[in-house]
Structure formats: structure tokens, C-alpha cells
């Protein structure tokens, strides 16, 4: 069994605690997590589905980091804390960053006939243009680095790395969560914020001045094998995306469990796949919390034969405490392809994946954070993986490439040992 804690739309503002309407609620949330830990057992992974900040400012993300650290600490069991995974939401961008240029680029990205070809072309021939698209995520990226340093585009598109570093980089991050039954479980994080400016709406709510959002096809057009369970994390529901029909078809084929944020109201769907739409953890203050109560979810994923079962317990704020959200708590299931059906080609592809999950007590994101803030980065790189260091790259680029190699080679314990010296 794999156990998740999911929440979304925290909307952190930088303000004094006495000015924070949700400060007391967060205290009760931390206390409730103690009860959840006793009732369900250890939480393996924490999923935060976007809108961590309110205006994409560094001070807001600093406040969010303190809160996430408190969540991780209370969920610790026998010295081991859960991994934390995040994706950006529309409130996590600085809308003023390159505003004029992004306004010119937006119509191209919202043209479903040409958008993906345009993005592919600038990725390989005009990387500085691509960096402009990701520039509004600068503060988010600094906050999020420790949580997923891998192939995610946000960690490289806004840095001063040379053009060659853009090749073979993905528009998603991927993390292997281990095995459940006979299936390998993969978690994918996707970014749906590239065209956000405050005017984006769902398809059914579009008016003259509104538009949809853009998700690069390369972000979700993944290879999926019969012996895998792929899980997606994205902020916007799919009806907010350009080319919704095509996107839905691919998602439902390749992601059997889908996590969303943004809607502020808790809901879920169970058809060909399982979709969980997290309510807002800290709804925007003009919202009536009786109609839109703060929510978080505890999810248990298990597999028996070829049936994937997801047990969802949703918990809502009643104004004084968190209680079970009875109407939204349920058990859902979907059928999986038999793991014996995967092809010889797929088996060969699987053999190319050398990444193994190390059994270490400290979450990987915390080791990444320790390394990023270390004064001995170059010394550690040259001792563990000297071939990953290049004087011609920036310090940050060398760190990113080194940490990716640490993951691929399973060297987190050695890195931790160096950091603790």
C-alpha cells in the first residue's frame, strides 16, 4: 500500500500571524495529522497541487516552506519523514515578469494547430525565448528545487545554462514510488501555468476576454507500459486546457490516478480512471468557508491482481476542528492491464532504468535542500561524481546536473554522509 497526503491552494500571503485568518486552522491541522498518523499509519508522500503562494513572491514561499517543514516533522515515524512533491499553480507566478513579451507569446501558445511545433522550435533554436515563458516561476522554482531536482523543465529553463542543456529535457518531472503488487508506480508532475495571466477560465466559463491554458503535449505524451501505474499531478483540471479532448484521451489512457487542484471545492470521479480534485486548503478570503470549507485528503492506493483500489478520506474544517468529510470520502477502483502483457520492447526499456529507491531515513528533498545550502558543493561533487563538474557551467547548473546523477546512481546515502561531516 502507498499512502498519500494531498492538499492544494494554500494561497500563502506574507503577513503577521495575528493578521492571518488561517493561522489557528493550521495549528488544528497539525494536531489533526497526529490523529491521522495513528488512524492510518505512516504517510509515504505529501502531494501539493499548486497555488502555494498568492502572488508568486519569495516571502510567501518562505512562509510556505516553514509550514511544509512542520507538516513533514509531525508526519515523521521512527525517524523517517515523507517525501514532498509540488507543482505550480496560477498564483505561483509573478504576472509582472516579462509581461509585455508573454502577452505577445500567449496567442501562439493558445493556437492548438501550431503551439507545440512553436515550443519545440524555440526550445532547440531560441532558448532565451523559452526562458521568458518560465521567468514568472523564478521564486516558485527557488522554493521548489529541493522537492524535485530532476528533468523538470522549470529547474533549467530560467537559469544561465548553455543551449545544449535544453536538449533531452522534459516538460515534466517523474519519480518512481516503488512497486505495488506487480506494478511499478510512477508519479509525474506537470506545469499548466505557462499562459496564466488571471484571465484563464474553464471552457464552459469562457467570455470574450478570457482564454484557456496551455500544457505542452510533450508534458503528457509519455510512454506507458502494462506493468506500470502512472499518477499525474497538475494544478488545472483538464477542461481548463486548450485541446481538451485530445488531452483527456491521452490522460485517461496513460494516467490511472490523476490529482488536481484549483477548483477549491472537493470532488472526485471514478470511470476509466480515478480523478481527485482537492478542495482549497486555504480558500481565498472572500469565499464563504461554509460553502467552500478548507480540505485535505488522505489517500491509500493498493493493488490486488489487476484491480487498483483507491481509498479516499477527505477531511474538512468545521470552523473549530478538522472532521471527516463524509460526503466526499469514498473507495474507488479501476481495472489495470495485466502486467504479463508488456511487450519485449517494454522489457528492454525497463532494463535501461537504473534508478533505485534508496532506503534512507531522510526524505530526498531534504538531502537536496541540504546540498543546495551547503558551503562545500564543489568539494562534494568532485569527491563523489567529479565527471559531472564543468568550470564553464554556473554553480547552479553544476549542482542540478550532480543531483540528477546522484539519483540515477543511487548515491543519496553517500551524499548524506558527506553533508553530515
Coordinates of N, CA, C and O in Angstrom, one line a residue, residues 225-365:
X225 N 3.6 1.6 -19.9 CA 3.7 0.2 -20.1 C 2.7 -0.6 -19.2 O 2.2 0.0 -18.2
X226 N 2.4 -1.8 -19.6 CA 1.3 -2.5 -18.9 C 1.7 -2.9 -17.5 O 0.8 -3.1 -16.7
X227 N 3.0 -2.9 -17.2 CA 3.4 -3.2 -15.8 C 3.6 -2.0 -15.0 O 4.2 -2.1 -13.9
X228 N 3.0 -0.8 -15.4 CA 3.2 0.4 -14.6 C 1.8 1.0 -14.2 O 0.8 0.8 -15.0
X229 N 1.8 1.7 -13.1 CA 0.7 2.6 -12.7 C 1.3 4.0 -12.8 O 2.2 4.3 -12.0
X230 N 0.8 4.9 -13.6 CA 1.3 6.2 -13.7 C 0.3 7.2 -13.1 O -0.9 7.1 -13.3
X231 N 0.8 8.0 -12.2 CA 0.0 9.0 -11.5 C 0.4 10.4 -11.9 O 1.6 10.7 -12.0
X232 N -0.6 11.3 -12.2 CA -0.3 12.6 -12.6 C -0.7 13.6 -11.5 O -1.7 13.4 -10.7
X233 N 0.1 14.7 -11.4 CA -0.2 15.8 -10.5 C -0.2 17.1 -11.4 O 0.8 17.3 -12.1
X234 N -1.3 17.9 -11.4 CA -1.3 19.1 -12.2 C -2.3 20.0 -11.5 O -3.2 19.5 -10.8
X235 N -2.1 21.3 -11.6 CA -3.0 22.2 -10.9 C -4.3 22.3 -11.6 O -5.4 22.2 -10.9
X236 N -4.4 22.7 -12.8 CA -5.6 22.9 -13.5 C -6.3 21.6 -14.0 O -5.7 20.7 -14.5
X237 N -7.6 21.5 -13.7 CA -8.4 20.4 -14.3 C -8.3 20.5 -15.9 O -8.0 21.5 -16.4
X238 N -8.6 19.4 -16.5 CA -8.3 19.3 -17.9 C -9.3 20.1 -18.8 O -8.9 20.5 -19.9
X239 N -10.4 20.5 -18.2 CA -11.3 21.3 -19.0 C -10.9 22.8 -19.1 O -11.5 23.6 -19.7
X240 N -9.8 23.1 -18.4 CA -9.2 24.4 -18.5 C -8.1 24.5 -19.6 O -7.6 25.6 -19.9
X241 N -7.8 23.4 -20.2 CA -6.7 23.3 -21.2 C -7.2 23.4 -22.6 O -8.2 22.9 -23.0
X242 N -6.3 24.0 -23.4 CA -6.5 24.0 -24.9 C -6.4 22.6 -25.4 O -5.7 21.8 -24.9
X243 N -7.3 22.3 -26.4 CA -7.3 20.9 -27.0 C -7.7 19.9 -25.9 O -7.1 18.8 -25.8
X244 N -8.7 20.2 -25.2 CA -9.1 19.4 -24.0 C -9.4 18.0 -24.4 O -9.0 17.0 -23.7
X245 N -10.1 17.7 -25.6 CA -10.5 16.4 -25.9 C -9.3 15.5 -26.1 O -9.3 14.3 -25.7
X246 N -8.3 16.0 -26.8 CA -7.1 15.2 -27.1 C -6.4 15.0 -25.7 O -5.9 13.8 -25.5
X247 N -6.3 16.0 -24.9 CA -5.6 15.9 -23.6 C -6.3 14.8 -22.8 O -5.6 13.9 -22.2
X248 N -7.6 14.9 -22.7 CA -8.3 13.9 -21.9 C -8.1 12.5 -22.3 O -8.0 11.5 -21.5
X249 N -8.1 12.3 -23.6 CA -7.9 11.0 -24.2 C -6.6 10.4 -23.8 O -6.5 9.2 -23.4
X250 N -5.5 11.2 -23.9 CA -4.2 10.7 -23.5 C -4.1 10.5 -22.0 O -3.6 9.5 -21.6
X251 N -4.6 11.4 -21.2 CA -4.5 11.3 -19.8 C -5.2 10.0 -19.3 O -4.7 9.3 -18.5
X252 N -6.4 9.8 -19.8 CA -7.2 8.6 -19.4 C -6.6 7.3 -19.8 O -6.8 6.3 -19.2
X253 N -5.8 7.4 -20.9 CA -5.1 6.2 -21.3 C -3.8 5.9 -20.5 O -3.5 4.7 -20.2
X254 N -3.2 6.9 -20.1 CA -1.8 6.7 -19.5 C -1.7 7.1 -18.0 O -0.7 6.7 -17.4
X255 N -2.6 7.8 -17.5 CA -2.6 8.1 -16.0 C -3.8 7.5 -15.3 O -4.9 8.1 -15.5
X256 N -3.7 6.4 -14.6 CA -4.8 5.8 -14.0 C -5.3 6.5 -12.7 O -6.4 6.3 -12.3
X257 N -4.4 7.3 -12.1 CA -4.8 8.1 -11.0 C -4.3 9.5 -11.3 O -3.2 9.8 -11.6
X258 N -5.3 10.5 -11.2 CA -5.0 11.9 -11.5 C -5.4 12.8 -10.4 O -6.5 12.8 -9.9
X259 N -4.4 13.6 -10.0 CA -4.6 14.6 -8.9 C -4.7 16.0 -9.5 O -3.8 16.4 -10.3
X260 N -5.6 16.8 -9.0 CA -5.8 18.2 -9.4 C -6.0 19.1 -8.2 O -6.4 18.7 -7.2
X261 N -5.8 20.4 -8.5 CA -6.2 21.4 -7.5 C -7.1 22.5 -8.2 O -7.9 22.1 -9.0
X262 N -7.0 23.7 -7.8 CA -7.5 24.9 -8.5 C -9.0 25.1 -8.3 O -9.5 26.3 -8.2
X263 N -9.9 24.1 -8.2 CA -11.3 24.3 -8.2 C -11.8 24.7 -6.8 O -13.0 25.2 -6.7
X264 N -11.0 24.5 -5.7 CA -11.4 25.0 -4.4 C -12.5 24.2 -3.7 O -12.7 24.3 -2.5
X265 N -13.2 23.4 -4.5 CA -14.3 22.5 -4.0 C -13.9 21.1 -4.2 O -13.5 20.6 -5.3
X266 N -13.9 20.3 -3.1 CA -13.5 18.9 -3.1 C -14.5 18.1 -4.0 O -15.7 18.2 -3.8
X267 N -13.9 17.2 -4.8 CA -14.7 16.3 -5.6 C -13.8 15.2 -6.1 O -12.6 15.2 -6.0
X268 N -14.5 14.1 -6.7 CA -13.7 13.0 -7.3 C -14.6 12.3 -8.3 O -15.8 12.5 -8.3
X269 N -13.9 11.6 -9.2 CA -14.6 10.9 -10.3 C -14.0 9.5 -10.4 O -12.8 9.4 -10.3
X270 N -14.8 8.6 -10.8 CA -14.3 7.2 -11.0 C -15.0 6.6 -12.2 O -16.1 6.2 -12.2
X271 N -14.2 6.5 -13.3 CA -14.7 5.9 -14.5 C -13.6 5.0 -15.1 O -13.3 4.0 -14.5
X272 N -13.0 5.4 -16.2 CA -11.9 4.7 -16.7 C -10.6 4.9 -15.9 O -9.7 4.1 -15.8
X273 N -10.6 6.0 -15.2 CA -9.5 6.4 -14.3 C -10.1 6.9 -13.0 O -11.4 7.0 -12.9
X274 N -9.3 7.3 -12.1 CA -9.7 7.9 -10.8 C -9.1 9.3 -10.8 O -7.9 9.5 -10.9
X275 N -10.0 10.3 -10.6 CA -9.6 11.7 -10.6 C -10.0 12.3 -9.2 O -11.1 12.1 -8.8
X276 N -9.1 12.9 -8.6 CA -9.3 13.5 -7.3 C -9.0 15.0 -7.4 O -7.9 15.4 -7.7
X277 N -10.0 15.8 -7.2 CA -9.9 17.3 -7.2 C -9.9 17.8 -5.8 O -10.9 17.8 -5.1
X278 N -8.7 18.2 -5.3 CA -8.6 18.7 -4.0 C -9.3 20.0 -3.8 O -9.1 21.0 -4.6
X279 N -10.1 20.2 -2.7 CA -10.6 21.5 -2.4 C -9.5 22.4 -1.9 O -8.3 21.9 -1.6
X280 N -9.7 23.6 -1.7 CA -8.7 24.6 -1.3 C -8.4 24.4 0.2 O -9.3 24.2 1.0
X281 N -7.1 24.3 0.5 CA -6.7 24.2 1.9 C -6.9 25.5 2.6 O -7.4 25.6 3.8
X282 N -6.6 26.6 2.0 CA -6.8 28.0 2.5 C -7.5 28.8 1.4 O -6.9 29.5 0.6
X283 N -8.9 28.7 1.3 CA -9.6 29.4 0.3 C -9.4 30.9 0.4 O -9.1 31.4 1.4
X284 N -9.5 31.5 -0.8 CA -9.3 33.0 -0.8 C -10.4 33.6 0.1 O -11.5 33.1 0.2
X285 N -10.0 34.7 0.8 CA -10.7 35.1 1.9 C -12.1 35.7 1.6 O -13.0 35.7 2.5
X286 N -12.4 36.0 0.4 CA -13.8 36.5 0.1 C -14.7 35.3 -0.1 O -16.0 35.5 -0.2
X287 N -14.3 34.1 0.0 CA -15.1 32.9 -0.1 C -15.7 32.5 1.2 O -15.1 32.6 2.3
X288 N -17.0 32.1 1.2 CA -17.6 31.6 2.4 C -17.1 30.2 2.7 O -17.4 29.3 1.9
X289 N -16.4 30.0 3.8 CA -15.9 28.7 4.1 C -16.9 27.6 4.4 O -16.6 26.4 4.4
X290 N -18.2 28.1 4.6 CA -19.2 27.1 4.8 C -19.6 26.4 3.5 O -20.0 25.3 3.4
X291 N -19.5 27.2 2.4 CA -19.7 26.7 1.0 C -18.5 26.1 0.5 O -18.6 25.2 -0.4
X292 N -17.3 26.5 0.9 CA -16.1 26.1 0.3 C -15.1 25.8 1.5 O -14.1 26.5 1.7
X293 N -15.3 24.7 2.3 CA -14.5 24.5 3.5 C -13.1 24.1 3.2 O -12.8 23.4 2.2
X294 N -12.1 24.6 4.0 CA -10.8 24.1 3.9 C -10.7 22.6 3.9 O -11.4 22.0 4.8
X295 N -9.9 22.0 3.1 CA -10.0 20.5 2.9 C -8.6 20.0 2.7 O -7.7 20.6 2.2
X296 N -8.3 18.7 3.2 CA -7.2 18.0 2.8 C -7.6 16.5 2.7 O -8.6 16.1 3.2
X297 N -6.8 15.7 2.0 CA -7.1 14.3 1.7 C -6.1 13.3 2.2 O -4.9 13.6 2.0
X298 N -6.5 12.2 2.7 CA -5.6 11.1 2.9 C -6.0 10.0 1.9 O -7.2 9.6 1.8
X299 N -5.1 9.5 1.2 CA -5.4 8.5 0.1 C -4.5 7.3 0.2 O -3.3 7.4 0.4
X300 N -5.1 6.1 0.1 CA -4.4 4.9 0.2 C -4.6 4.2 -1.2 O -5.7 3.9 -1.6
X301 N -3.5 3.8 -1.8 CA -3.5 3.1 -3.1 C -3.0 1.7 -2.9 O -2.0 1.5 -2.3
X302 N -3.8 0.7 -3.3 CA -3.4 -0.7 -3.2 C -3.8 -1.4 -4.5 O -4.7 -1.0 -5.2
X303 N -3.2 -2.5 -4.7 CA -3.4 -3.3 -5.9 C -3.6 -4.8 -5.5 O -2.8 -5.3 -4.8
X304 N -4.7 -5.4 -6.0 CA -4.8 -6.8 -5.9 C -5.1 -7.4 -7.3 O -6.1 -7.0 -7.9
X305 N -4.3 -8.3 -7.7 CA -4.3 -8.9 -9.1 C -4.2 -7.7 -10.0 O -3.2 -7.0 -10.1
X306 N -5.3 -7.4 -10.8 CA -5.3 -6.3 -11.8 C -6.3 -5.2 -11.4 O -6.7 -4.5 -12.3
X307 N -6.6 -5.1 -10.1 CA -7.5 -4.1 -9.7 C -6.8 -3.1 -8.8 O -6.2 -3.5 -7.8
X308 N -6.8 -1.8 -9.2 CA -6.2 -0.8 -8.4 C -7.4 -0.1 -7.6 O -8.4 0.3 -8.1
X309 N -7.2 -0.1 -6.2 CA -8.2 0.4 -5.3 C -7.6 1.7 -4.7 O -6.5 1.7 -4.2
X310 N -8.4 2.7 -4.7 CA -8.0 4.0 -4.0 C -9.0 4.3 -2.9 O -10.2 4.5 -3.2
X311 N -8.6 4.3 -1.7 CA -9.4 4.7 -0.6 C -9.2 6.2 -0.2 O -8.0 6.5 0.1
X312 N -10.2 7.0 -0.3 CA -10.1 8.4 -0.1 C -10.8 8.8 1.2 O -12.0 8.6 1.3
X313 N -10.1 9.4 2.1 CA -10.7 10.0 3.2 C -10.4 11.5 3.1 O -9.3 12.0 3.2
X314 N -11.5 12.3 2.9 CA -11.4 13.7 2.8 C -11.7 14.3 4.2 O -12.7 13.8 4.9
X315 N -11.0 15.3 4.6 CA -11.2 15.9 5.9 C -11.4 17.4 5.8 O -10.6 18.1 5.1
X316 N -12.4 18.0 6.4 CA -12.8 19.4 6.2 C -12.8 20.1 7.5 O -13.0 19.5 8.6
X317 N -12.6 21.4 7.4 CA -12.6 22.3 8.6 C -14.0 22.7 8.9 O -14.7 23.2 8.0
X318 N -14.4 22.5 10.2 CA -15.8 22.9 10.5 C -15.9 24.2 11.3 O -16.9 24.6 11.8
X319 N -14.7 25.0 11.3 CA -14.7 26.2 12.0 C -13.9 26.1 13.3 O -13.5 27.1 13.9
X320 N -13.8 24.9 13.8 CA -13.0 24.7 15.1 C -12.0 23.5 14.9 O -10.9 23.6 15.5
X321 N -12.4 22.5 14.2 CA -11.6 21.3 14.1 C -11.7 20.7 12.7 O -12.7 21.0 12.0
X322 N -10.8 19.8 12.3 CA -10.9 19.1 11.1 C -11.7 17.8 11.4 O -11.4 17.1 12.4
X323 N -12.7 17.5 10.6 CA -13.5 16.3 10.8 C -13.6 15.6 9.4 O -13.3 16.1 8.4
X324 N -14.1 14.3 9.5 CA -14.2 13.6 8.2 C -15.3 14.2 7.4 O -16.4 14.5 7.8
X325 N -14.9 14.4 6.1 CA -15.9 14.9 5.1 C -16.6 13.7 4.5 O -16.2 13.2 3.5
X326 N -17.7 13.4 5.2 CA -18.3 12.1 4.9 C -18.8 12.0 3.4 O -18.6 11.0 2.7
X327 N -19.4 13.1 2.9 CA -19.9 13.1 1.6 C -18.9 12.9 0.5 O -19.2 12.4 -0.6
X328 N -17.6 13.3 0.8 CA -16.5 13.1 -0.2 C -15.6 12.0 0.1 O -14.6 11.9 -0.7
X329 N -15.8 11.3 1.1 CA -14.9 10.1 1.4 C -15.5 8.9 0.8 O -16.7 8.6 1.0
X330 N -14.7 8.1 0.1 CA -15.2 7.0 -0.7 C -14.0 6.1 -1.1 O -12.9 6.4 -1.0
X331 N -14.4 4.9 -1.6 CA -13.5 3.9 -2.1 C -13.8 3.8 -3.6 O -14.9 3.5 -4.0
X332 N -12.7 3.9 -4.4 CA -12.9 3.8 -5.9 C -11.9 2.8 -6.4 O -10.9 2.4 -5.8
X333 N -12.2 2.2 -7.6 CA -11.3 1.2 -8.2 C -11.4 1.2 -9.7 O -12.4 1.7 -10.3
X334 N -10.3 0.8 -10.3 CA -10.2 0.7 -11.8 C -9.4 -0.6 -12.1 O -8.6 -1.0 -11.3
X335 N -9.7 -1.1 -13.3 CA -9.0 -2.3 -13.8 C -7.7 -1.8 -14.5 O -7.7 -0.8 -15.1
X336 N -6.7 -2.6 -14.3 CA -5.4 -2.4 -14.9 C -5.1 -3.5 -16.0 O -5.7 -4.6 -15.9
X337 N -4.3 -3.2 -16.9 CA -3.8 -4.2 -17.8 C -3.0 -5.2 -17.1 O -2.3 -4.9 -16.1
X338 N -3.0 -6.4 -17.5 CA -2.2 -7.4 -16.9 C -0.7 -7.1 -17.0 O -0.3 -6.8 -18.2
X339 N 0.0 -7.2 -16.0 CA 1.5 -6.9 -16.1 C 2.2 -7.9 -17.0 O 3.3 -7.6 -17.4
X340 N 1.6 -9.0 -17.3 CA 2.2 -10.0 -18.1 C 2.1 -9.7 -19.6 O 2.7 -10.3 -20.4
X341 N 1.3 -8.6 -19.9 CA 1.1 -8.2 -21.3 C 2.2 -7.3 -21.9 O 2.2 -7.0 -23.0
X342 N 3.1 -6.9 -21.0 CA 4.0 -5.9 -21.5 C 5.0 -6.5 -22.5 O 5.4 -7.6 -22.4
X343 N 5.3 -5.7 -23.5 CA 6.0 -6.3 -24.7 C 7.5 -6.5 -24.4 O 8.0 -6.0 -23.4
X344 N 8.1 -7.2 -25.3 CA 9.6 -7.3 -25.2 C 10.3 -6.0 -25.3 O 11.3 -5.8 -24.7
X345 N 9.7 -5.1 -26.1 CA 10.3 -3.7 -26.2 C 10.2 -3.0 -24.9 O 11.2 -2.4 -24.4
X346 N 9.1 -3.2 -24.2 CA 8.9 -2.5 -22.9 C 9.9 -3.1 -21.9 O 10.4 -2.4 -21.1
X347 N 10.1 -4.4 -22.0 CA 11.0 -5.0 -21.0 C 12.4 -4.5 -21.3 O 13.2 -4.3 -20.3
X348 N 12.8 -4.3 -22.5 CA 14.1 -3.7 -22.8 C 14.2 -2.3 -22.3 O 15.3 -1.9 -21.7
X349 N 13.2 -1.5 -22.4 CA 13.2 -0.2 -21.9 C 13.3 -0.1 -20.4 O 14.0 0.7 -19.9
X350 N 12.6 -1.1 -19.8 CA 12.7 -1.1 -18.3 C 14.1 -1.4 -17.8 O 14.5 -0.9 -16.8
X351 N 14.8 -2.2 -18.6 CA 16.2 -2.6 -18.2 C 17.1 -1.4 -18.2 O 18.1 -1.3 -17.6
X352 N 16.7 -0.3 -19.0 CA 17.5 0.9 -19.1 C 17.4 1.8 -17.9 O 18.1 2.8 -17.8
X353 N 16.4 1.5 -17.1 CA 16.1 2.4 -15.9 C 16.9 1.9 -14.7 O 16.5 1.0 -14.0
X354 N 18.1 2.5 -14.4 CA 18.9 2.0 -13.3 C 18.5 2.6 -12.0 O 19.2 2.3 -11.0
X355 N 17.6 3.5 -12.0 CA 17.3 4.3 -10.7 C 16.6 3.4 -9.7 O 15.6 2.8 -10.0
X356 N 17.2 3.3 -8.5 CA 16.6 2.5 -7.5 C 16.3 3.4 -6.3 O 17.0 4.4 -6.0
X357 N 15.2 3.2 -5.6 CA 14.9 4.0 -4.4 C 15.7 3.5 -3.2 O 15.7 2.3 -2.9
X358 N 16.5 4.4 -2.7 CA 17.3 4.0 -1.5 C 16.5 4.1 -0.2 O 15.6 4.9 0.0
X359 N 16.8 3.1 0.6 CA 16.1 3.1 1.9 C 16.8 3.9 2.9 O 17.6 3.4 3.7
X360 N 16.6 5.2 2.9 CA 17.2 6.2 3.8 C 16.1 6.8 4.6 O 15.0 7.0 4.2
X361 N 16.5 7.3 5.8 CA 15.6 7.8 6.7 C 15.1 9.2 6.4 O 14.0 9.6 6.6
X362 N 16.0 10.0 5.8 CA 15.7 11.4 5.5 C 15.1 11.5 4.1 O 15.7 10.9 3.1
X363 N 14.0 12.2 3.9 CA 13.5 12.4 2.5 C 14.5 13.0 1.6 O 15.3 13.8 1.9
X364 N 14.4 12.6 0.3 CA 15.3 13.0 -0.7 C 15.3 14.5 -0.8 O 16.3 15.2 -1.0
X365 N 14.1 15.1 -0.8 CA 14.0 16.6 -0.9 C 14.8 17.3 0.2 O 15.4 18.3 -0.1

